[in-house]
Amino acid sequence: MTLNEKLAALRREQGLSQEDLAGRLEVSRQAVSKWETGASAPDLEKLLALSDLFAVSADYLLRDEETVPFPIGPARESPASLPASPAPAPKKGLALWIVGWVTGGLGMLGIVVLWVLSTMIEIRVPSASTDADGMTWYTSVEGFAFWPFIETYRLQAVFFLFLILFCVGGFLLWMAWRRKKDGEQVQG
């Protein structure tokens, strides 16, 4: 609905003639007629007076949308005429929980994958042994070991990246838990 259609509908709803409305606003009947036909529009002062008179917001009058008039006066403040309450906001901190679990999970998954690979790929592990004469013999043996695997294939940066992701995820989860705990204490 446009402004002119809303003015005419509200005037009829209140049981006012164009002349009655003109008298209340201290304008001519012709001015009200022009407003309702769309030939002209009320100035800001008259628009605010119309808003007060009909107990609707100026926003309702100005927008060309089909909206429910927002009540501003005591005449329309029954619960049935109030607009529906907005949808509940999502839980605060939910994003923090999700990011924490995803980040920590990726970090842990990366570390586990490196560990599994270290148990599947055989590497030469340095070894030392001492004989009966007290001589130390240094050699290397084929075997499986986590850190020598990381060093052999130069995966230290990847390992520490996964470790950092795991720690950051844990920190985010701790922060989300603290926020939830603090929120419960405030409400309780």
Short mmCIF file of N, CA and C in Angstrom, two decimals:
data_model
loop_
_atom_site.label_atom_id
_atom_site.label_comp_id
_atom_site.label_asym_id
_atom_site.label_seq_id
_atom_site.Cartn_x
_atom_site.Cartn_y
_atom_site.Cartn_z
N MET A 1 0.84 -1.19 0.00
CA MET A 1 0.00 0.00 0.00
C MET A 1 0.88 1.24 0.00
N THR A 2 0.41 2.25 -0.68
CA THR A 2 1.14 3.51 -0.73
C THR A 2 0.62 4.44 0.38
N LEU A 3 1.30 5.57 0.54
CA LEU A 3 0.93 6.53 1.57
C LEU A 3 -0.51 6.98 1.41
N ASN A 4 -0.90 7.32 0.19
CA ASN A 4 -2.26 7.82 -0.02
C ASN A 4 -3.30 6.74 0.33
N GLU A 5 -3.04 5.48 -0.02
CA GLU A 5 -3.98 4.41 0.30
C GLU A 5 -4.06 4.18 1.81
N LYS A 6 -2.92 4.26 2.48
CA LYS A 6 -2.91 4.06 3.93
C LYS A 6 -3.66 5.19 4.64
N LEU A 7 -3.46 6.43 4.18
CA LEU A 7 -4.16 7.56 4.81
C LEU A 7 -5.67 7.41 4.69
N ALA A 8 -6.13 7.04 3.48
CA ALA A 8 -7.57 6.88 3.27
C ALA A 8 -8.12 5.74 4.13
N ALA A 9 -7.40 4.61 4.19
CA ALA A 9 -7.87 3.47 4.97
C ALA A 9 -7.89 3.80 6.46
N LEU A 10 -6.86 4.45 6.97
CA LEU A 10 -6.81 4.80 8.39
C LEU A 10 -7.90 5.82 8.74
N ARG A 11 -8.15 6.76 7.85
CA ARG A 11 -9.19 7.77 8.11
C ARG A 11 -10.55 7.09 8.19
N ARG A 12 -10.83 6.18 7.26
CA ARG A 12 -12.11 5.47 7.28
C ARG A 12 -12.22 4.57 8.52
N GLU A 13 -11.11 3.93 8.88
CA GLU A 13 -11.10 3.06 10.06
C GLU A 13 -11.45 3.84 11.33
N GLN A 14 -11.01 5.11 11.39
CA GLN A 14 -11.30 5.95 12.55
C GLN A 14 -12.68 6.59 12.46
N GLY A 15 -13.36 6.41 11.32
CA GLY A 15 -14.70 6.97 11.14
C GLY A 15 -14.68 8.47 10.91
N LEU A 16 -13.62 8.98 10.31
CA LEU A 16 -13.49 10.42 10.07
C LEU A 16 -13.77 10.74 8.61
N SER A 17 -14.38 11.88 8.38
CA SER A 17 -14.53 12.37 7.01
C SER A 17 -13.26 13.15 6.66
N GLN A 18 -13.10 13.46 5.38
CA GLN A 18 -11.93 14.26 4.98
C GLN A 18 -11.96 15.61 5.67
N GLU A 19 -13.17 16.17 5.84
CA GLU A 19 -13.31 17.47 6.48
C GLU A 19 -12.94 17.39 7.97
N ASP A 20 -13.33 16.29 8.65
CA ASP A 20 -12.97 16.12 10.07
C ASP A 20 -11.45 16.03 10.23
N LEU A 21 -10.81 15.24 9.35
CA LEU A 21 -9.35 15.09 9.41
C LEU A 21 -8.67 16.43 9.14
N ALA A 22 -9.18 17.16 8.15
CA ALA A 22 -8.60 18.46 7.82
C ALA A 22 -8.70 19.41 9.01
N GLY A 23 -9.82 19.38 9.73
CA GLY A 23 -10.00 20.23 10.90
C GLY A 23 -9.01 19.90 12.00
N ARG A 24 -8.78 18.62 12.22
CA ARG A 24 -7.84 18.22 13.28
C ARG A 24 -6.40 18.60 12.95
N LEU A 25 -6.06 18.58 11.66
CA LEU A 25 -4.69 18.89 11.24
C LEU A 25 -4.50 20.36 10.87
N GLU A 26 -5.61 21.10 10.87
CA GLU A 26 -5.60 22.52 10.51
C GLU A 26 -5.09 22.73 9.08
N VAL A 27 -5.67 21.95 8.17
CA VAL A 27 -5.41 22.10 6.75
C VAL A 27 -6.76 22.11 6.04
N SER A 28 -6.75 22.35 4.75
CA SER A 28 -8.01 22.36 4.00
C SER A 28 -8.43 20.94 3.66
N ARG A 29 -9.74 20.79 3.37
CA ARG A 29 -10.24 19.48 2.95
C ARG A 29 -9.62 19.07 1.64
N GLN A 30 -9.34 20.06 0.78
CA GLN A 30 -8.71 19.78 -0.52
C GLN A 30 -7.30 19.19 -0.33
N ALA A 31 -6.57 19.66 0.70
CA ALA A 31 -5.23 19.13 0.97
C ALA A 31 -5.33 17.65 1.33
N VAL A 32 -6.30 17.30 2.19
CA VAL A 32 -6.49 15.89 2.56
C VAL A 32 -6.87 15.08 1.34
N SER A 33 -7.74 15.63 0.49
CA SER A 33 -8.15 14.94 -0.74
C SER A 33 -6.95 14.69 -1.65
N LYS A 34 -6.06 15.68 -1.78
CA LYS A 34 -4.86 15.51 -2.61
C LYS A 34 -3.92 14.45 -2.02
N TRP A 35 -3.83 14.40 -0.69
CA TRP A 35 -2.99 13.38 -0.06
C TRP A 35 -3.52 11.99 -0.37
N GLU A 36 -4.85 11.84 -0.29
CA GLU A 36 -5.46 10.52 -0.49
C GLU A 36 -5.50 10.10 -1.95
N THR A 37 -5.45 11.04 -2.86
CA THR A 37 -5.41 10.66 -4.28
C THR A 37 -3.98 10.53 -4.78
N GLY A 38 -3.01 10.95 -4.00
CA GLY A 38 -1.62 10.86 -4.39
C GLY A 38 -1.15 12.04 -5.21
N ALA A 39 -1.96 13.07 -5.32
CA ALA A 39 -1.57 14.26 -6.07
C ALA A 39 -0.49 15.04 -5.33
N SER A 40 -0.48 14.95 -4.01
CA SER A 40 0.56 15.59 -3.20
C SER A 40 0.76 14.75 -1.93
N ALA A 41 1.76 15.14 -1.16
CA ALA A 41 2.05 14.41 0.08
C ALA A 41 2.13 15.40 1.23
N PRO A 42 1.78 14.98 2.44
CA PRO A 42 1.87 15.90 3.57
C PRO A 42 3.32 16.21 3.90
N ASP A 43 3.55 17.41 4.43
CA ASP A 43 4.91 17.75 4.84
C ASP A 43 5.25 16.98 6.12
N LEU A 44 6.48 17.10 6.56
CA LEU A 44 6.96 16.31 7.70
C LEU A 44 6.15 16.58 8.96
N GLU A 45 5.83 17.83 9.22
CA GLU A 45 5.07 18.17 10.42
C GLU A 45 3.69 17.51 10.40
N LYS A 46 3.03 17.56 9.25
CA LYS A 46 1.69 16.96 9.13
C LYS A 46 1.78 15.43 9.16
N LEU A 47 2.86 14.88 8.61
CA LEU A 47 3.05 13.43 8.62
C LEU A 47 3.18 12.92 10.06
N LEU A 48 3.94 13.65 10.87
CA LEU A 48 4.07 13.28 12.28
C LEU A 48 2.74 13.43 13.02
N ALA A 49 1.99 14.46 12.68
CA ALA A 49 0.68 14.65 13.30
C ALA A 49 -0.26 13.51 12.91
N LEU A 50 -0.21 13.07 11.64
CA LEU A 50 -1.02 11.93 11.19
C LEU A 50 -0.61 10.66 11.93
N SER A 51 0.68 10.48 12.11
CA SER A 51 1.19 9.32 12.82
C SER A 51 0.64 9.28 14.25
N ASP A 52 0.67 10.42 14.93
CA ASP A 52 0.14 10.50 16.30
C ASP A 52 -1.37 10.29 16.31
N LEU A 53 -2.07 10.91 15.37
CA LEU A 53 -3.52 10.83 15.32
C LEU A 53 -4.00 9.40 15.11
N PHE A 54 -3.35 8.67 14.19
CA PHE A 54 -3.78 7.30 13.87
C PHE A 54 -3.06 6.25 14.73
N ALA A 55 -2.15 6.69 15.60
CA ALA A 55 -1.40 5.79 16.49
C ALA A 55 -0.63 4.72 15.72
N VAL A 56 0.05 5.17 14.66
CA VAL A 56 0.94 4.28 13.90
C VAL A 56 2.27 5.01 13.74
N SER A 57 3.31 4.25 13.36
CA SER A 57 4.61 4.89 13.19
C SER A 57 4.67 5.61 11.85
N ALA A 58 5.50 6.63 11.79
CA ALA A 58 5.70 7.34 10.53
C ALA A 58 6.33 6.41 9.50
N ASP A 59 7.13 5.48 9.98
CA ASP A 59 7.76 4.49 9.10
C ASP A 59 6.68 3.68 8.37
N TYR A 60 5.65 3.28 9.09
CA TYR A 60 4.54 2.53 8.48
C TYR A 60 3.88 3.36 7.38
N LEU A 61 3.67 4.64 7.66
CA LEU A 61 3.01 5.49 6.67
C LEU A 61 3.86 5.68 5.41
N LEU A 62 5.16 5.81 5.58
CA LEU A 62 6.03 6.16 4.46
C LEU A 62 6.41 4.97 3.57
N ARG A 63 6.50 3.80 4.14
CA ARG A 63 6.93 2.64 3.34
C ARG A 63 5.78 2.14 2.47
N ASP A 64 6.10 1.77 1.23
CA ASP A 64 5.09 1.28 0.29
C ASP A 64 4.84 -0.22 0.44
N GLU A 65 5.34 -0.82 1.50
CA GLU A 65 5.21 -2.26 1.70
C GLU A 65 3.90 -2.59 2.39
N GLU A 66 3.50 -3.84 2.26
CA GLU A 66 2.35 -4.34 3.00
C GLU A 66 2.85 -4.75 4.37
N THR A 67 2.78 -3.88 5.33
CA THR A 67 3.23 -4.20 6.68
C THR A 67 2.11 -3.95 7.66
N VAL A 68 2.23 -4.57 8.80
CA VAL A 68 1.28 -4.33 9.88
C VAL A 68 1.66 -3.01 10.52
N PRO A 69 0.70 -2.11 10.75
CA PRO A 69 1.07 -0.85 11.38
C PRO A 69 1.66 -1.08 12.76
N PHE A 70 2.78 -0.46 13.01
CA PHE A 70 3.45 -0.59 14.30
C PHE A 70 2.78 0.37 15.27
N PRO A 71 2.16 -0.14 16.32
CA PRO A 71 1.43 0.74 17.24
C PRO A 71 2.38 1.61 18.05
N ILE A 72 2.01 2.88 18.18
CA ILE A 72 2.83 3.76 19.01
C ILE A 72 2.03 4.36 20.14
N GLY A 73 0.74 4.35 20.04
CA GLY A 73 -0.08 4.98 21.07
C GLY A 73 -0.79 3.94 21.93
N PRO A 74 -1.34 4.37 23.05
CA PRO A 74 -2.02 3.44 23.95
C PRO A 74 -3.28 2.84 23.33
N ALA A 75 -3.82 3.47 22.28
CA ALA A 75 -5.06 2.99 21.69
C ALA A 75 -4.88 1.62 21.04
N ARG A 76 -3.68 1.26 20.60
CA ARG A 76 -3.47 0.01 19.85
C ARG A 76 -2.49 -0.93 20.53
N GLU A 77 -2.28 -0.85 21.79
CA GLU A 77 -1.26 -1.68 22.40
C GLU A 77 -1.79 -2.98 22.98
N SER A 78 -2.80 -3.56 22.37
CA SER A 78 -3.23 -4.88 22.80
C SER A 78 -2.28 -5.91 22.24
N PRO A 79 -2.08 -7.02 22.91
CA PRO A 79 -1.12 -8.03 22.45
C PRO A 79 -1.42 -8.53 21.05
N ALA A 80 -2.68 -8.56 20.65
CA ALA A 80 -3.02 -9.06 19.31
C ALA A 80 -2.51 -8.13 18.22
N SER A 81 -2.42 -6.84 18.49
CA SER A 81 -2.00 -5.90 17.45
C SER A 81 -0.49 -5.70 17.39
N LEU A 82 0.24 -6.19 18.40
CA LEU A 82 1.69 -6.03 18.38
C LEU A 82 2.31 -6.98 17.37
N PRO A 83 3.40 -6.58 16.72
CA PRO A 83 4.05 -7.48 15.77
C PRO A 83 4.63 -8.70 16.50
N ALA A 84 4.75 -9.78 15.76
CA ALA A 84 5.28 -11.02 16.35
C ALA A 84 6.71 -10.78 16.84
N SER A 85 7.06 -11.47 17.91
CA SER A 85 8.42 -11.31 18.43
C SER A 85 9.40 -11.96 17.46
N PRO A 86 10.61 -11.41 17.39
CA PRO A 86 11.59 -11.96 16.45
C PRO A 86 12.01 -13.36 16.87
N ALA A 87 12.55 -14.09 15.90
CA ALA A 87 13.03 -15.45 16.18
C ALA A 87 14.14 -15.39 17.21
N PRO A 88 14.23 -16.40 18.05
CA PRO A 88 15.28 -16.38 19.06
C PRO A 88 16.66 -16.37 18.43
N ALA A 89 17.56 -15.63 19.04
CA ALA A 89 18.93 -15.54 18.52
C ALA A 89 19.63 -16.87 18.75
N PRO A 90 20.56 -17.22 17.85
CA PRO A 90 21.29 -18.47 18.07
C PRO A 90 22.08 -18.41 19.36
N LYS A 91 22.38 -19.58 19.91
CA LYS A 91 23.13 -19.63 21.16
C LYS A 91 24.44 -18.88 21.03
N LYS A 92 24.70 -18.04 22.05
CA LYS A 92 25.97 -17.33 22.06
C LYS A 92 27.08 -18.33 22.30
N GLY A 93 28.16 -18.15 21.60
CA GLY A 93 29.32 -19.01 21.79
C GLY A 93 29.29 -20.29 20.97
N LEU A 94 28.20 -20.55 20.23
CA LEU A 94 28.13 -21.76 19.43
C LEU A 94 29.23 -21.78 18.38
N ALA A 95 29.49 -20.65 17.77
CA ALA A 95 30.56 -20.58 16.77
C ALA A 95 31.91 -20.89 17.39
N LEU A 96 32.12 -20.44 18.61
CA LEU A 96 33.38 -20.70 19.30
C LEU A 96 33.55 -22.20 19.55
N TRP A 97 32.46 -22.88 19.94
CA TRP A 97 32.52 -24.32 20.13
C TRP A 97 32.87 -25.02 18.82
N ILE A 98 32.20 -24.63 17.76
CA ILE A 98 32.41 -25.29 16.46
C ILE A 98 33.84 -25.08 15.98
N VAL A 99 34.31 -23.84 16.00
CA VAL A 99 35.67 -23.56 15.55
C VAL A 99 36.69 -24.29 16.43
N GLY A 100 36.45 -24.34 17.72
CA GLY A 100 37.35 -25.04 18.63
C GLY A 100 37.44 -26.52 18.31
N TRP A 101 36.28 -27.16 18.12
CA TRP A 101 36.28 -28.59 17.81
C TRP A 101 36.93 -28.87 16.46
N VAL A 102 36.62 -28.05 15.46
CA VAL A 102 37.19 -28.28 14.12
C VAL A 102 38.70 -28.08 14.14
N THR A 103 39.15 -26.99 14.74
CA THR A 103 40.59 -26.70 14.78
C THR A 103 41.34 -27.76 15.58
N GLY A 104 40.85 -28.06 16.77
CA GLY A 104 41.50 -29.08 17.58
C GLY A 104 41.46 -30.45 16.93
N GLY A 105 40.34 -30.76 16.28
CA GLY A 105 40.21 -32.05 15.60
C GLY A 105 41.18 -32.19 14.43
N LEU A 106 41.33 -31.12 13.66
CA LEU A 106 42.29 -31.15 12.55
C LEU A 106 43.72 -31.34 13.06
N GLY A 107 44.05 -30.64 14.12
CA GLY A 107 45.38 -30.78 14.70
C GLY A 107 45.64 -32.20 15.18
N MET A 108 44.67 -32.77 15.91
CA MET A 108 44.83 -34.13 16.42
C MET A 108 44.87 -35.13 15.27
N LEU A 109 44.03 -34.95 14.27
CA LEU A 109 44.03 -35.85 13.11
C LEU A 109 45.39 -35.83 12.41
N GLY A 110 45.97 -34.66 12.24
CA GLY A 110 47.28 -34.56 11.60
C GLY A 110 48.36 -35.28 12.38
N ILE A 111 48.34 -35.12 13.69
CA ILE A 111 49.35 -35.79 14.53
C ILE A 111 49.16 -37.31 14.47
N VAL A 112 47.92 -37.76 14.51
CA VAL A 112 47.65 -39.20 14.43
C VAL A 112 48.10 -39.76 13.08
N VAL A 113 47.85 -39.03 11.99
CA VAL A 113 48.28 -39.49 10.67
C VAL A 113 49.80 -39.60 10.62
N LEU A 114 50.52 -38.62 11.15
CA LEU A 114 51.98 -38.71 11.19
C LEU A 114 52.44 -39.92 12.01
N TRP A 115 51.78 -40.17 13.14
CA TRP A 115 52.15 -41.31 13.97
C TRP A 115 51.91 -42.62 13.24
N VAL A 116 50.74 -42.72 12.56
CA VAL A 116 50.44 -43.95 11.81
C VAL A 116 51.46 -44.15 10.71
N LEU A 117 51.81 -43.10 10.00
CA LEU A 117 52.83 -43.23 8.96
C LEU A 117 54.17 -43.67 9.54
N SER A 118 54.50 -43.17 10.72
CA SER A 118 55.78 -43.56 11.33
C SER A 118 55.80 -45.03 11.73
N THR A 119 54.63 -45.62 11.92
CA THR A 119 54.59 -47.05 12.25
C THR A 119 54.51 -47.92 11.00
N MET A 120 54.34 -47.31 9.83
CA MET A 120 54.21 -48.07 8.59
C MET A 120 55.45 -47.96 7.69
N ILE A 121 56.17 -46.88 7.81
CA ILE A 121 57.32 -46.64 6.94
C ILE A 121 58.60 -46.91 7.74
N GLU A 122 59.37 -47.87 7.28
CA GLU A 122 60.58 -48.25 7.99
C GLU A 122 61.69 -47.24 7.69
N ILE A 123 62.41 -46.84 8.72
CA ILE A 123 63.52 -45.90 8.55
C ILE A 123 64.75 -46.46 9.25
N ARG A 124 65.88 -45.85 8.97
CA ARG A 124 67.11 -46.22 9.65
C ARG A 124 67.19 -45.38 10.93
N VAL A 125 67.23 -46.08 12.04
CA VAL A 125 67.27 -45.43 13.34
C VAL A 125 68.68 -45.56 13.89
N PRO A 126 69.32 -44.45 14.28
CA PRO A 126 70.67 -44.55 14.85
C PRO A 126 70.63 -45.36 16.15
N SER A 127 71.65 -46.16 16.32
CA SER A 127 71.72 -47.02 17.49
C SER A 127 73.16 -47.04 18.00
N ALA A 128 73.29 -47.18 19.28
CA ALA A 128 74.63 -47.28 19.89
C ALA A 128 74.62 -48.47 20.83
N SER A 129 75.72 -49.18 20.87
CA SER A 129 75.85 -50.30 21.80
C SER A 129 77.27 -50.33 22.36
N THR A 130 77.40 -50.82 23.56
CA THR A 130 78.71 -50.91 24.21
C THR A 130 79.04 -52.38 24.41
N ASP A 131 80.26 -52.74 24.01
CA ASP A 131 80.65 -54.15 24.17
C ASP A 131 81.29 -54.38 25.54
N ALA A 132 81.77 -55.57 25.77
CA ALA A 132 82.35 -55.96 27.05
C ALA A 132 83.63 -55.20 27.37
N ASP A 133 84.34 -54.76 26.35
CA ASP A 133 85.58 -54.01 26.57
C ASP A 133 85.32 -52.53 26.83
N GLY A 134 84.08 -52.10 26.83
CA GLY A 134 83.76 -50.71 27.05
C GLY A 134 83.78 -49.85 25.80
N MET A 135 83.90 -50.51 24.66
CA MET A 135 83.89 -49.76 23.39
C MET A 135 82.43 -49.50 22.98
N THR A 136 82.17 -48.28 22.52
CA THR A 136 80.84 -47.93 22.05
C THR A 136 80.82 -48.03 20.53
N TRP A 137 79.90 -48.76 20.04
CA TRP A 137 79.74 -48.95 18.60
C TRP A 137 78.48 -48.21 18.16
N TYR A 138 78.66 -47.33 17.16
CA TYR A 138 77.53 -46.57 16.62
C TYR A 138 77.15 -47.17 15.28
N THR A 139 75.91 -47.39 15.12
CA THR A 139 75.40 -47.96 13.88
C THR A 139 73.97 -47.49 13.68
N SER A 140 73.34 -47.98 12.68
CA SER A 140 71.92 -47.69 12.50
C SER A 140 71.22 -48.99 12.18
N VAL A 141 69.99 -49.04 12.60
CA VAL A 141 69.20 -50.25 12.36
C VAL A 141 67.91 -49.84 11.69
N GLU A 142 67.35 -50.78 10.95
CA GLU A 142 66.04 -50.54 10.35
C GLU A 142 65.00 -50.64 11.46
N GLY A 143 64.05 -49.69 11.47
CA GLY A 143 63.04 -49.75 12.52
C GLY A 143 61.96 -48.71 12.34
N PHE A 144 61.14 -48.62 13.33
CA PHE A 144 60.03 -47.69 13.34
C PHE A 144 60.14 -46.82 14.59
N ALA A 145 60.12 -45.52 14.42
CA ALA A 145 60.15 -44.59 15.55
C ALA A 145 59.56 -43.27 15.09
N PHE A 146 58.79 -42.66 15.96
CA PHE A 146 58.06 -41.45 15.58
C PHE A 146 58.99 -40.29 15.26
N TRP A 147 59.78 -39.84 16.24
CA TRP A 147 60.57 -38.63 16.01
C TRP A 147 61.65 -38.83 14.95
N PRO A 148 62.36 -39.96 14.91
CA PRO A 148 63.31 -40.15 13.81
C PRO A 148 62.62 -40.14 12.43
N PHE A 149 61.39 -40.63 12.38
CA PHE A 149 60.62 -40.57 11.13
C PHE A 149 60.38 -39.11 10.74
N ILE A 150 59.97 -38.29 11.71
CA ILE A 150 59.72 -36.86 11.46
C ILE A 150 61.00 -36.19 10.98
N GLU A 151 62.13 -36.49 11.63
CA GLU A 151 63.40 -35.87 11.25
C GLU A 151 63.89 -36.36 9.89
N THR A 152 63.75 -37.65 9.63
CA THR A 152 64.23 -38.21 8.36
C THR A 152 63.52 -37.57 7.18
N TYR A 153 62.22 -37.40 7.28
CA TYR A 153 61.45 -36.84 6.17
C TYR A 153 61.22 -35.34 6.32
N ARG A 154 61.89 -34.74 7.25
CA ARG A 154 61.85 -33.28 7.49
C ARG A 154 60.40 -32.77 7.62
N LEU A 155 59.68 -33.39 8.52
CA LEU A 155 58.28 -33.04 8.75
C LEU A 155 58.07 -32.25 10.03
N GLN A 156 59.15 -31.65 10.56
CA GLN A 156 59.03 -30.91 11.81
C GLN A 156 58.02 -29.76 11.69
N ALA A 157 58.09 -29.02 10.60
CA ALA A 157 57.17 -27.88 10.43
C ALA A 157 55.72 -28.35 10.38
N VAL A 158 55.48 -29.45 9.67
CA VAL A 158 54.12 -29.99 9.58
C VAL A 158 53.65 -30.47 10.96
N PHE A 159 54.54 -31.17 11.67
CA PHE A 159 54.19 -31.66 13.01
C PHE A 159 53.84 -30.48 13.93
N PHE A 160 54.66 -29.43 13.93
CA PHE A 160 54.40 -28.29 14.81
C PHE A 160 53.15 -27.51 14.38
N LEU A 161 52.86 -27.49 13.09
CA LEU A 161 51.62 -26.86 12.63
C LEU A 161 50.41 -27.61 13.21
N PHE A 162 50.43 -28.94 13.11
CA PHE A 162 49.34 -29.74 13.69
C PHE A 162 49.27 -29.57 15.20
N LEU A 163 50.40 -29.49 15.84
CA LEU A 163 50.43 -29.31 17.29
C LEU A 163 49.83 -27.95 17.67
N ILE A 164 50.17 -26.92 16.91
CA ILE A 164 49.61 -25.58 17.17
C ILE A 164 48.10 -25.59 16.95
N LEU A 165 47.63 -26.23 15.87
CA LEU A 165 46.19 -26.32 15.62
C LEU A 165 45.48 -27.02 16.79
N PHE A 166 46.08 -28.09 17.26
CA PHE A 166 45.50 -28.82 18.38
C PHE A 166 45.42 -27.94 19.63
N CYS A 167 46.48 -27.21 19.92
CA CYS A 167 46.51 -26.33 21.10
C CYS A 167 45.52 -25.17 20.96
N VAL A 168 45.45 -24.56 19.77
CA VAL A 168 44.50 -23.46 19.55
C VAL A 168 43.07 -23.96 19.71
N GLY A 169 42.77 -25.14 19.15
CA GLY A 169 41.44 -25.72 19.31
C GLY A 169 41.10 -25.95 20.77
N GLY A 170 42.07 -26.47 21.53
CA GLY A 170 41.84 -26.68 22.96
C GLY A 170 41.60 -25.38 23.69
N PHE A 171 42.35 -24.35 23.33
CA PHE A 171 42.17 -23.03 23.96
C PHE A 171 40.78 -22.46 23.64
N LEU A 172 40.34 -22.58 22.38
CA LEU A 172 39.02 -22.08 22.00
C LEU A 172 37.91 -22.83 22.75
N LEU A 173 38.07 -24.12 22.88
CA LEU A 173 37.07 -24.89 23.63
C LEU A 173 37.06 -24.49 25.10
N TRP A 174 38.22 -24.23 25.66
CA TRP A 174 38.29 -23.77 27.04
C TRP A 174 37.59 -22.42 27.19
N MET A 175 37.82 -21.51 26.21
CA MET A 175 37.17 -20.20 26.27
C MET A 175 35.65 -20.34 26.16
N ALA A 176 35.18 -21.22 25.26
CA ALA A 176 33.74 -21.43 25.11
C ALA A 176 33.15 -22.00 26.40
N TRP A 177 33.85 -22.93 27.02
CA TRP A 177 33.39 -23.51 28.28
C TRP A 177 33.32 -22.44 29.37
N ARG A 178 34.35 -21.57 29.44
CA ARG A 178 34.35 -20.50 30.44
C ARG A 178 33.18 -19.54 30.23
N ARG A 179 32.94 -19.18 28.96
CA ARG A 179 31.81 -18.27 28.68
C ARG A 179 30.49 -18.90 29.10
N LYS A 180 30.34 -20.18 28.78
CA LYS A 180 29.10 -20.86 29.15
C LYS A 180 28.97 -20.91 30.67
N LYS A 181 30.05 -21.25 31.35
CA LYS A 181 30.02 -21.32 32.81
C LYS A 181 29.72 -19.96 33.42
N ASP A 182 30.36 -18.90 32.91
CA ASP A 182 30.10 -17.54 33.41
C ASP A 182 28.67 -17.13 33.15
N GLY A 183 28.14 -17.49 31.97
CA GLY A 183 26.75 -17.15 31.64
C GLY A 183 25.77 -17.85 32.55
N GLU A 184 26.05 -19.11 32.91
CA GLU A 184 25.17 -19.83 33.83
C GLU A 184 25.20 -19.22 35.21
N GLN A 185 26.37 -18.73 35.65
CA GLN A 185 26.48 -18.12 36.97
C GLN A 185 25.71 -16.81 37.02
N VAL A 186 25.73 -16.05 35.92
CA VAL A 186 24.99 -14.78 35.89
C VAL A 186 23.50 -15.03 35.93
N GLN A 187 23.03 -16.04 35.18
CA GLN A 187 21.59 -16.33 35.15
C GLN A 187 21.11 -16.99 36.43
N GLY A 188 21.99 -17.80 37.05
CA GLY A 188 21.58 -18.58 38.24
C GLY A 188 21.62 -17.82 39.45
#
